[in-house]
Coordinates of C-alpha atoms and ligand atoms in Angstrom, one line a residue:
X1 CA -165.9 -11.9 40.9
X2 CA -162.6 -11.1 42.1
X3 CA -160.1 -10.2 39.4
X4 CA -157.9 -13.3 39.6
X5 CA -161.0 -15.9 39.4
X6 CA -164.7 -16.3 39.9
X7 CA -166.0 -17.0 43.2
X8 CA -169.2 -19.0 44.0
X9 CA -172.4 -17.0 43.5
X10 CA -173.8 -15.2 46.7
X11 CA -176.8 -17.8 46.9
X12 CA -174.7 -20.9 46.5
X13 CA -172.2 -19.7 49.2
X14 CA -175.2 -18.9 51.4
X15 CA -176.4 -22.3 51.0
X16 CA -173.1 -24.0 51.7
X17 CA -172.8 -22.0 54.9
X18 CA -176.3 -22.6 55.9
X19 CA -175.6 -26.4 55.7
X20 CA -172.8 -26.2 57.8
X21 CA -170.3 -27.2 54.9
X22 CA -168.4 -23.9 55.2
X23 CA -167.6 -22.9 58.8
X24 CA -166.0 -19.6 58.3
X25 CA -162.8 -20.7 60.0
X26 CA -159.3 -20.5 58.2
X27 CA -156.6 -23.2 58.5
X28 CA -155.0 -20.9 61.0
X29 CA -158.0 -20.8 63.2
X30 CA -158.4 -24.8 62.8
X31 CA -154.7 -25.1 63.8
X32 CA -155.5 -23.1 67.0
X33 CA -158.6 -24.8 67.8
X34 CA -156.9 -28.4 67.6
X35 CA -153.9 -27.3 69.8
X36 CA -156.2 -26.1 72.3
X37 CA -158.4 -29.4 72.2
X38 CA -155.4 -31.8 72.2
X39 CA -152.3 -30.3 72.9
X40 CA -150.3 -33.5 73.9
X41 CA -151.5 -35.7 71.3
X42 CA -149.1 -36.7 68.4
X43 CA -149.9 -34.8 65.4
X44 CA -147.0 -35.5 62.9
X45 CA -144.2 -38.0 62.8
X46 CA -141.1 -37.8 60.4
X47 CA -138.4 -40.6 61.1
X48 CA -137.5 -40.3 64.6
X49 CA -138.8 -36.5 64.8
X50 CA -142.5 -36.0 66.3
X51 CA -144.7 -33.3 67.0
X52 CA -147.6 -33.1 69.2
X53 CA -150.4 -30.6 68.2
X54 CA -149.0 -27.9 70.6
X55 CA -145.5 -28.1 69.2
X56 CA -147.0 -28.1 65.8
X57 CA -148.5 -24.8 66.5
X58 CA -145.6 -23.4 68.2
X59 CA -143.1 -24.4 65.4
X60 CA -145.7 -23.1 62.7
X61 CA -146.2 -19.7 64.8
X62 CA -142.3 -19.3 64.9
X63 CA -142.1 -20.1 60.9
X64 CA -144.6 -17.7 60.3
X65 CA -142.8 -15.1 62.2
X66 CA -139.6 -15.8 60.1
X67 CA -141.6 -15.7 56.8
X68 CA -143.1 -12.2 57.9
X69 CA -139.6 -11.1 58.6
X70 CA -138.6 -12.3 55.1
X71 CA -141.4 -9.8 53.8
X72 CA -144.2 -12.3 53.1
X73 CA -147.4 -10.7 53.5
X74 CA -151.2 -11.8 53.0
X75 CA -152.0 -12.7 49.6
X76 CA -148.6 -13.3 48.5
X77 CA -148.2 -16.4 46.3
X78 CA -145.4 -19.0 47.4
X79 CA -144.3 -21.8 44.9
X80 CA -143.8 -24.8 47.4
X81 CA -141.9 -27.6 45.7
X82 CA -140.9 -29.9 48.7
X83 CA -140.8 -33.7 49.2
X84 CA -142.5 -35.7 52.0
X85 CA -141.0 -34.3 55.1
X86 CA -142.5 -32.8 58.0
X87 CA -141.2 -29.4 57.0
X88 CA -144.1 -29.3 54.4
X89 CA -146.6 -29.6 56.9
X90 CA -145.1 -26.9 59.0
X91 CA -144.5 -24.5 56.0
X92 CA -148.0 -25.0 54.7
X93 CA -149.7 -23.9 58.0
X94 CA -147.4 -21.1 58.6
X95 CA -148.4 -19.8 55.1
X96 CA -151.8 -20.3 56.1
X97 CA -151.3 -18.2 59.2
X98 CA -150.0 -15.5 57.2
X99 CA -152.7 -15.5 54.7
X100 CA -149.7 -16.2 51.9
X101 CA -151.1 -18.9 49.5
X102 CA -148.9 -22.0 48.7
X103 CA -149.0 -22.8 45.0
X104 CA -148.4 -26.7 44.8
X105 CA -145.7 -28.1 42.7
X106 CA -144.6 -31.9 42.6
X107 CA -141.1 -33.2 43.3
X108 CA -140.9 -34.2 40.0
X109 CA -141.5 -30.8 38.2
X110 CA -138.7 -29.4 36.1
X111 CA -137.7 -26.0 35.0
X112 CA -140.5 -25.5 32.7
X113 CA -143.1 -26.4 35.1
X114 CA -141.7 -24.4 37.9
X115 CA -141.2 -21.4 35.5
X116 CA -144.8 -21.7 34.4
X117 CA -146.1 -21.8 38.1
X118 CA -144.0 -18.7 39.0
X119 CA -145.0 -16.9 36.0
X120 CA -148.8 -17.6 36.3
X121 CA -148.9 -17.1 40.1
X122 CA -146.6 -14.1 40.3
X123 CA -145.0 -15.8 43.4
X124 CA -142.4 -13.9 45.1
X125 CA -140.9 -16.7 47.0
X126 CA -140.1 -20.3 46.2
X127 CA -139.5 -23.2 48.6
X128 CA -137.3 -26.0 47.4
X129 CA -134.9 -28.9 48.7
X130 CA -131.4 -28.5 48.3
X131 CA -131.2 -31.9 46.6
X132 CA -133.7 -34.9 46.4
X133 CA -133.5 -38.1 44.5
X134 CA -130.2 -37.1 43.0
X135 CA -131.3 -33.6 41.7
X136 CA -130.3 -30.3 42.6
X137 CA -133.2 -27.9 43.1
X138 CA -131.2 -25.0 43.8
X139 CA -129.5 -25.3 40.4
X140 CA -132.8 -25.8 38.6
X141 CA -134.1 -22.7 40.1
X142 CA -131.2 -20.6 39.2
X143 CA -131.9 -21.8 35.5
X144 CA -135.4 -20.8 35.5
X145 CA -134.5 -17.3 36.7
X146 CA -132.0 -17.0 34.1
X147 CA -134.4 -17.8 31.5
X148 CA -136.9 -15.2 32.7
X149 CA -136.2 -11.9 31.2
X150 CA -136.3 -9.2 34.0
X151 CA -136.3 -12.1 36.5
X152 CA -140.0 -12.3 36.9
X153 CA -141.5 -11.6 40.5
X154 CA -139.5 -13.9 42.4
X155 CA -137.5 -12.3 45.1
X156 CA -136.3 -15.2 47.8
X157 CA -135.9 -18.8 47.6
X158 CA -136.0 -20.7 50.9
X159 CA -133.9 -23.7 50.7
X160 CA -134.6 -27.1 52.9
X161 CA -131.1 -28.1 53.7
X162 CA -127.9 -26.4 52.4
X163 CA -128.5 -23.1 50.9
X164 CA -125.2 -22.5 49.6
X165 CA -124.0 -19.0 49.2
X166 CA -126.2 -17.6 46.4
X167 CA -128.0 -14.3 47.7
X168 CA -131.3 -15.6 46.5
X169 CA -131.3 -18.5 49.1
X170 CA -132.2 -18.5 52.5
X171 CA -131.9 -21.5 54.8
X172 CA -135.3 -22.9 56.1
X173 CA -133.7 -23.9 59.4
X174 CA -132.7 -20.2 59.8
X175 CA -136.4 -19.1 59.4
X176 CA -137.4 -21.7 62.1
X177 CA -134.8 -20.5 64.3
X178 CA -135.4 -16.8 63.9
X179 CA -131.9 -16.1 62.5
X180 CA -132.8 -16.1 58.8
X181 CA -130.9 -13.1 57.1
X182 CA -129.1 -11.8 60.1
X183 CA -132.3 -10.6 61.3
X184 CA -131.0 -10.5 64.9
X185 CA -134.1 -9.5 66.5
X186 CA -135.4 -13.0 65.9
X187 CA -134.7 -15.6 68.6
X188 CA -135.4 -19.0 69.0
X189 CA -138.1 -18.6 71.5
X190 CA -139.8 -15.5 69.5
X191 CA -143.1 -14.8 71.0
X192 CA -146.0 -15.6 68.7
X193 CA -146.2 -12.9 66.1
X194 CA -149.9 -12.7 65.1
X195 CA -150.8 -9.1 63.7
X196 CA -154.3 -8.3 63.7
X197 CA -156.5 -8.9 60.7
X198 CA -155.4 -12.0 58.7
X199 CA -156.9 -13.9 56.0
X200 CA -160.8 -14.6 55.9
X201 CA -162.3 -18.2 55.4
X202 CA -163.5 -16.9 51.9
X203 CA -159.8 -16.1 50.9
X204 CA -157.7 -18.1 48.8
X205 CA -155.8 -20.7 50.8
X206 CA -154.0 -22.5 48.0
X207 CA -153.4 -22.8 44.2
X208 CA -153.5 -26.5 42.8
X209 CA -152.3 -27.2 39.5
X210 CA -154.6 -28.9 36.9
X211 CA -153.6 -31.9 34.9
X212 CA -154.2 -29.8 31.8
X213 CA -155.6 -30.3 28.5
X214 CA -154.8 -27.5 26.4
X215 CA -151.6 -25.9 26.6
X216 CA -150.0 -25.3 30.1
X217 CA -151.5 -26.3 33.2
X218 CA -154.0 -24.0 34.9
X219 CA -154.1 -23.1 38.7
X220 CA -157.0 -24.0 40.6
X221 CA -158.0 -21.6 43.5
X222 CA -159.2 -23.3 46.6
X223 CA -160.4 -21.3 49.7
X224 CA -160.0 -21.9 53.5
X225 CA -163.9 -22.6 53.7
X226 CA -164.0 -25.1 50.5
X227 CA -160.8 -26.9 51.2
X228 CA -161.5 -27.4 54.8
X229 CA -164.6 -29.0 54.2
X230 CA -163.2 -31.2 51.5
X231 CA -160.8 -32.7 54.0
X232 CA -163.5 -32.8 56.9
X233 CA -166.2 -34.5 54.5
X234 CA -163.7 -37.2 53.2
X235 CA -162.4 -37.7 56.9
X236 CA -166.0 -38.3 58.2
X237 CA -166.6 -40.9 55.4
X238 CA -163.4 -42.7 56.1
X239 CA -164.3 -42.7 60.0
X240 CA -161.1 -41.1 60.9
X241 CA -160.8 -40.1 64.5
X242 CA -158.1 -39.4 67.3
X243 CA -156.8 -43.2 67.1
X244 CA -156.3 -42.9 63.2
X245 CA -152.8 -42.9 61.9
X246 CA -152.3 -41.6 58.3
X247 CA -149.2 -42.6 56.4
X248 CA -148.4 -40.1 53.4
X249 CA -146.6 -42.2 50.8
X250 CA -147.7 -40.1 47.7
X251 CA -146.3 -36.5 47.4
X252 CA -147.9 -34.4 50.1
X253 CA -148.6 -31.4 47.5
X254 CA -151.1 -33.9 45.6
X255 CA -154.6 -33.1 46.6
X256 CA -155.3 -36.6 47.2
X257 CA -152.6 -37.1 49.9
X258 CA -153.2 -33.7 51.5
X259 CA -156.9 -33.5 51.6
X260 CA -159.0 -36.7 50.7
X261 CA -158.8 -37.0 53.8
X262 CA -154.9 -37.2 53.7
X263 CA -152.9 -34.9 56.1
X264 CA -155.6 -32.4 56.7
X265 CA -158.4 -34.8 57.3
X266 CA -156.4 -36.6 59.8
X267 CA -155.4 -33.6 61.8
X268 CA -159.0 -32.6 61.5
X269 CA -160.0 -35.8 63.2
X270 CA -157.3 -35.6 65.9
X271 CA -155.1 -38.3 64.5
X272 CA -151.4 -38.6 63.5
X273 CA -149.8 -38.1 60.2
X274 CA -146.6 -40.1 59.4
X275 CA -144.6 -39.0 56.5
X276 CA -143.0 -41.5 54.2
X277 CA -140.0 -40.1 52.1
X278 CA -141.1 -42.4 49.2
X279 CA -144.0 -44.7 48.2
X280 CA -142.2 -48.0 48.0
X281 CA -143.4 -50.8 50.2
X282 CA -139.7 -51.6 51.5
X283 CA -140.0 -48.1 53.0
X284 CA -143.7 -47.8 53.9
X285 CA -144.1 -51.5 55.5
X286 CA -141.5 -50.7 58.4
X287 CA -143.6 -47.3 59.2
X288 CA -146.9 -49.0 59.2
X289 CA -145.5 -51.7 61.5
X290 CA -143.6 -49.3 63.8
X291 CA -146.3 -46.5 63.8
X292 CA -149.4 -48.7 63.8
X293 CA -150.8 -46.9 60.6
X294 CA -154.5 -47.5 60.1
X295 CA -155.0 -45.9 56.7
X296 CA -153.0 -44.8 53.6
X297 CA -153.4 -44.0 49.9
X298 CA -152.0 -45.3 46.8
X299 CA -152.2 -44.6 43.0
X300 CA -152.7 -48.0 40.9
X301 CA -149.1 -48.7 39.6
X302 CA -147.9 -49.1 43.2
X303 CA -150.6 -51.5 44.0
X304 CA -148.8 -54.6 42.7
X305 CA -145.6 -53.7 44.4
X306 CA -147.3 -53.5 47.8
X307 CA -149.1 -57.0 47.0
X308 CA -146.0 -58.6 46.2
X309 CA -144.0 -57.2 49.1
X310 CA -146.7 -58.2 51.4
X311 CA -146.8 -61.7 50.1
X312 CA -142.9 -62.1 50.5
X313 CA -142.1 -60.1 53.8
X314 CA -143.1 -60.9 57.5
X315 CA -143.8 -57.4 58.0
X316 CA -146.8 -56.6 60.4
X317 CA -149.7 -54.9 58.4
X318 CA -152.3 -55.7 61.1
X319 CA -152.9 -52.1 62.1
X320 CA -153.7 -51.0 58.5
X321 CA -157.5 -50.9 58.0
X322 CA -158.4 -48.8 54.8
X323 CA -156.2 -48.5 51.6
X324 CA -157.2 -45.8 49.4
X325 CA -156.5 -46.3 45.7
X326 CA -157.2 -43.5 43.2
X327 CA -155.8 -41.0 40.8
X328 CA -156.2 -43.4 37.7
X329 CA -158.7 -46.3 36.9
X330 CA -157.9 -49.3 39.2
X331 CA -158.6 -52.4 37.3
X332 CA -161.7 -54.5 38.9
X333 CA -159.6 -57.6 39.2
X334 CA -156.8 -55.8 41.0
X335 CA -159.4 -54.3 43.3
X336 CA -160.9 -57.9 44.0
X337 CA -157.2 -59.2 45.1
X338 CA -156.0 -56.2 47.0
X339 CA -158.3 -56.4 50.0
X340 CA -157.4 -59.9 50.8
X341 CA -153.7 -59.7 49.9
X342 CA -153.1 -57.0 52.5
X343 CA -156.1 -57.5 54.8
X344 CA -157.5 -54.2 54.3
X345 CA -160.8 -52.7 53.4
X346 CA -160.4 -51.0 49.9
X347 CA -161.5 -47.6 49.1
X348 CA -161.5 -46.4 45.6
X349 CA -161.0 -42.6 45.1
X350 CA -161.9 -40.7 42.0
X351 CA -160.9 -37.1 42.7
X352 CA -159.6 -34.1 41.0
X353 CA -157.8 -31.0 42.0
X354 CA -160.4 -29.1 40.5
X355 CA -162.8 -30.3 43.4
X356 CA -165.3 -33.0 43.2
X357 CA -164.2 -36.2 45.3
X358 CA -165.9 -39.6 45.0
X359 CA -165.4 -42.4 47.3
X360 CA -166.6 -45.9 47.7
X361 CA -167.9 -46.3 51.4
X362 CA -166.1 -48.5 53.7
X363 CA -169.5 -50.5 54.2
X364 CA -170.4 -50.8 50.5
X365 CA -170.8 -54.2 49.1
X366 CA -167.6 -55.6 47.6
X367 CA -169.0 -55.4 44.2
X368 CA -169.7 -51.6 44.1
X369 CA -166.0 -51.3 45.9
X370 CA -164.4 -53.1 43.3
X371 CA -166.1 -52.1 40.0
X372 CA -166.9 -48.5 40.6
X373 CA -165.2 -45.5 41.6
X374 CA -167.2 -44.2 44.2
X375 CA -169.9 -41.7 44.8
X376 CA -169.6 -37.8 45.8
X377 CA -168.7 -37.1 49.3
X378 CA -171.1 -34.2 49.7
X379 CA -174.7 -34.3 49.5
X380 CA -174.4 -30.8 47.7
X381 CA -172.4 -32.1 45.1
X382 CA -174.2 -31.5 41.8
X383 CA -173.6 -34.4 39.0
X384 CA -174.6 -34.0 35.5
X385 CA -174.0 -36.5 32.6
X386 CA -174.2 -35.1 29.2
X387 CA -173.7 -36.4 25.6
X388 CA -171.4 -34.6 23.1
X389 CA -174.1 -31.9 22.4
X390 CA -174.3 -31.1 26.1
X391 CA -177.7 -32.8 26.6
X392 CA -178.4 -34.8 29.5
X393 CA -178.1 -38.6 28.9
X394 CA -180.6 -41.1 30.0
X395 CA -179.9 -42.9 33.6
X396 CA -177.1 -45.3 33.3
X397 CA -175.9 -44.3 30.0
X398 CA -172.3 -43.3 29.7
X399 CA -171.4 -39.4 29.1
X400 CA -169.2 -36.4 30.0
X401 CA -169.2 -35.6 33.9
X402 CA -170.1 -32.0 34.6
X403 CA -170.3 -31.0 38.3
X404 CA -170.6 -28.3 40.6
X405 CA -170.5 -27.8 44.5
X406 CA -169.4 -26.7 47.8
X407 CA -165.5 -27.5 47.3
X408 CA -165.7 -27.3 43.1
X409 CA -164.5 -23.7 42.3
X410 CA -166.3 -21.9 39.5
X411 CA -163.1 -21.1 37.6
X412 CA -159.3 -21.3 37.1
X413 CA -156.9 -18.7 38.4
X414 CA -156.2 -16.0 35.9
X415 CA -157.7 -18.0 33.1
X416 CA -160.7 -15.9 32.1
X417 CA -161.0 -17.3 28.3
X418 CA -160.0 -20.8 29.3
X419 CA -162.8 -20.5 32.1
X420 CA -165.4 -19.9 29.1
X421 CA -164.8 -23.2 27.7
X422 CA -163.9 -25.2 30.9
X423 CA -166.9 -24.4 33.1
X424 CA -170.8 -24.0 31.6
X425 CA -172.6 -20.8 31.8
X426 CA -174.2 -21.9 35.1
X427 CA -170.9 -22.8 36.8
X428 CA -170.6 -26.5 36.2
X429 CA -167.0 -27.8 35.5
X430 CA -166.6 -29.8 32.5
X431 CA -164.4 -32.8 33.9
X432 CA -163.5 -34.3 30.5
X433 CA -164.1 -37.7 32.3
X434 CA -166.7 -40.0 30.6
X435 CA -168.8 -41.8 33.4
X436 CA -171.7 -43.9 33.9
X437 CA -174.0 -43.5 37.2
X438 CA -175.5 -46.3 38.7
X439 CA -178.9 -46.5 40.8
X440 CA -176.8 -46.2 44.0
X441 CA -175.2 -42.8 42.9
X442 CA -171.9 -44.5 42.3
X443 CA -169.8 -43.5 39.2
X444 CA -167.8 -45.9 37.0
X445 CA -165.2 -44.0 35.0
X446 CA -165.3 -45.5 31.5
X447 CA -163.2 -43.2 29.5
X448 CA -162.2 -39.6 28.7
X449 CA -162.9 -36.7 26.3
X450 CA -160.1 -34.6 27.3
X451 CA -156.9 -34.6 25.3
X452 CA -154.9 -36.1 28.3
X453 CA -152.8 -39.0 29.1
X454 CA -153.2 -40.6 32.7
X455 CA -150.0 -42.4 33.1
X456 CA -150.9 -44.2 36.6
X457 CA -152.0 -41.0 38.1
X458 CA -149.6 -38.7 36.6
X459 CA -151.5 -36.6 34.1
X460 CA -149.9 -35.6 30.8
X461 CA -151.6 -32.7 28.4
X462 CA -150.8 -34.0 25.0
X463 CA -150.8 -30.4 23.8
X464 CA -148.1 -29.3 26.0
X465 CA -145.9 -32.3 25.0
X466 CA -146.5 -32.0 21.3
X467 CA -145.4 -28.4 21.4
X468 CA -142.1 -29.4 22.8
X469 CA -141.7 -32.3 20.4
X470 CA -142.2 -29.8 17.5
X471 CA -139.3 -27.9 18.7
X472 CA -137.1 -30.8 17.5
X473 CA -135.5 -30.2 14.0
X474 CA -136.1 -33.5 12.6
X475 CA -140.1 -33.6 13.7
X476 CA -142.5 -32.2 11.2
X477 CA -145.6 -33.1 12.9
X478 CA -146.4 -34.8 16.3
X479 CA -149.3 -36.3 18.2
X480 CA -149.3 -37.9 21.5
X481 CA -151.8 -40.5 22.4
X482 CA -152.2 -42.9 25.2
X483 CA -152.4 -46.6 24.9
X484 CA -153.3 -49.4 27.4
X485 CA -150.2 -50.5 29.5
X486 CA -149.7 -53.1 31.9
X487 CA -147.6 -51.2 34.3
X488 CA -149.0 -47.6 34.2
X489 CA -152.5 -48.5 32.9
X490 CA -151.8 -46.1 30.3
X491 CA -148.6 -45.1 28.5
X492 CA -147.9 -42.3 26.3
X493 CA -147.2 -42.9 22.4
X494 CA -145.8 -40.1 20.3
X495 CA -146.6 -40.4 16.7
X496 CA -144.2 -38.3 14.7
X497 CA -143.7 -37.3 10.9
X498 CA -140.1 -36.8 10.3
X499 CA -138.2 -34.0 8.5
X500 CA -135.1 -35.5 9.2
X501 CA -133.4 -38.1 11.2
X502 CA -136.0 -39.1 13.7
X503 CA -135.0 -39.7 17.3
X504 CA -135.5 -42.5 19.4
X505 CA -137.4 -42.7 22.7
X506 CA -134.1 -42.3 24.9
X507 CA -132.9 -39.5 22.4
X508 CA -136.3 -37.6 22.6
X509 CA -136.4 -37.9 26.4
X510 CA -132.8 -36.3 26.7
X511 CA -134.2 -33.6 24.3
X512 CA -137.2 -32.9 26.4
X513 CA -135.2 -33.1 29.8
X514 CA -132.9 -30.6 28.2
X515 CA -136.1 -28.3 27.6
X516 CA -136.8 -28.6 31.3
X517 CA -139.7 -30.8 31.0
X518 CA -140.7 -33.3 33.9
X519 CA -139.4 -36.8 33.1
X520 CA -142.9 -38.5 33.4
X521 CA -143.9 -36.3 30.3
X522 CA -141.4 -38.0 28.1
X523 CA -143.2 -40.4 25.5
X524 CA -142.8 -44.0 26.6
X525 CA -143.1 -45.3 22.8
X526 CA -142.4 -43.4 19.5
X527 CA -143.7 -44.5 16.3
X528 CA -143.1 -43.0 13.0
X529 CA -145.6 -42.3 10.4
X530 CA -145.5 -40.9 7.0
X531 CA -148.5 -38.7 7.5
X532 CA -151.0 -38.0 10.3
X533 CA -154.5 -39.4 9.7
X534 CA -156.9 -36.5 9.6
X535 CA -160.7 -36.2 10.7
X536 CA -163.2 -34.9 8.2
X537 CA -162.5 -31.2 9.4
X538 CA -158.8 -31.7 9.0
X539 CA -157.6 -32.0 12.6
X540 CA -155.2 -35.0 13.6
X541 CA -157.4 -38.1 14.1
X542 CA -156.0 -39.2 17.5
X543 CA -158.9 -42.0 17.8
X544 CA -157.4 -43.5 14.5
X545 CA -153.8 -43.0 16.2
X546 CA -154.8 -44.8 19.3
X547 CA -155.9 -48.0 17.2
X548 CA -152.7 -47.8 15.3
X549 CA -150.4 -48.4 18.3
X550 CA -148.0 -51.3 17.8
X551 CA -147.4 -53.4 20.9
X552 CA -144.1 -52.3 22.7
Ligands
OOB601 C1 -156.7 -36.7 41.2 O1 -156.4 -35.4 40.8 P1 -155.9 -34.9 39.4 O2 -156.3 -33.3 39.5 O3 -154.3 -35.2 39.3 O4 -156.6 -35.8 38.2 C2 -157.9 -35.6 38.2 C3 -158.4 -36.7 37.0 C4 -159.9 -37.0 36.9 O5 -160.4 -35.8 36.3 C5 -159.7 -38.3 36.2 O6 -159.5 -38.1 34.8 C6 -158.4 -39.0 36.6 O7 -157.7 -37.8 37.2 N1 -158.8 -39.8 37.9 C7 -159.4 -41.3 37.9 C8 -159.5 -41.4 38.9 N2 -159.0 -40.6 40.2 C9 -158.7 -39.6 39.4 N3 -159.8 -41.7 36.8 C10 -160.2 -43.0 36.8 N4 -160.4 -43.5 38.0 C11 -160.2 -42.8 39.4 N5 -160.2 -43.5 40.4 O8 -156.2 -37.6 40.5 C12 -157.3 -37.0 42.6 C13 -157.3 -36.1 43.4 C14 -157.8 -36.2 44.5 C15 -158.1 -37.6 45.0 C16 -157.8 -38.6 44.2 C17 -157.2 -38.3 42.8

């Protein structure tokens, strides 16, 4: 037990080591092994910039040296909010080299989410782009700081692009060039700066944020040992090798894109990672053609766009062999149509930042691929399916999925009270997902018991949004529920009891934006009710509300 989060018990850790899952290597060690093994192979491509494994290692070392000169030390947390650029990968490994811990933020996160991540993690440094998708991240960060009495723990922000002239900001480019902050002893060809010591494989490697159910999202502590195994196991199942080319279209900060097998799995296998600046097929298809991409991953709402574009353009997608889809439920009929439409093998991915990853296998029969969300990637993933009283259900019956295993941490970061609810006494994580297990071990996701809306892969914690809605002067009571939706799979519907002139959907979105909430959390639909339906114990009856949603 560390002070910030519970670790795996000694006997479990011993088993995971003995089984060869945990290898005792940090991500810094791995980068060195890869660079020695295949120095001249291409590791990373972003537009017309390209890194061999050896150049990747050299740039990571230079960046790590720059970060150290900035004062970053082992164990420091760093909030990373970068779009899909090669610099994300360089920075991530440079932090690993130092033993500093990236705290993953999504490009869509705004003041509220970033403020929360900084606060919970106690990060001293934040890394942002200057502008991205018509949004100024520097301005946002200054607003976050202005809103933190005492300024919090943040000391420095590294800006990819133009840092402007605020003293908080340092240019990413200067760090890489060794010229940051007038630290003149750095130069473009600094020797490798590798102090003795450094992180151990059991140390914290990164903090992922959970989709959240109650209140604000929790942070998930992932270690070098567990996360490297996650990426390696997924890469093996996907048959990745040194001829694999992975296109990162979803945000690299997303666990799916980074490690399932994604960027890290591809690098583990000796392949090439190509970065796509956005997930549109108009951007991705030319990259697939030019770089001969073999595998990529999508969330379900993107699938129809990719299928439409494939039918209407002459782009050569013949190199693409595997298309992973996950993050939200892929409808069975879409799964069936997708393979033939793109000429690919479809793989369903049911994963979570908390750990457990399920994949359909590339040689699974079509029926399993199209109607299930895969099976666990590790032989040591433990699965329990329980009823509402916590008792195991008979085989094949739906119930809540509980899990523990070699890459599913035993608790959230700095969340002792919540951990007692989110995990069982013997360390199983309560996923909140309702599944059915088939005799083959494949899971079918049939529902959810957590108070969360999955809007096409983006998770919305109802409680968080409700709290913001209640801050509106015209709203007396608020409840957010999900409703089936053609485009998103699920949309968010706000049921509101008014205490004045009730705002419409647009007005509400502007109100929530003003409060610094990420845009995807704004309700898609607003429904006024005179009073909330209540359960026998007097709670808002969300099941009743879900049945009251009018068509949009
Ligand atoms: C992935 O991770 P998170 O942490 O954003 O969300 C996890 C939750 C799961 O508990 C489940 O409720 C839902 O997202 N989910 C799915 C699903 N994949 C995720 N529900 C139905 N079908 C699926 N295929 O979303 C994530 C992490 C790693 C890989 C892939 C997805």
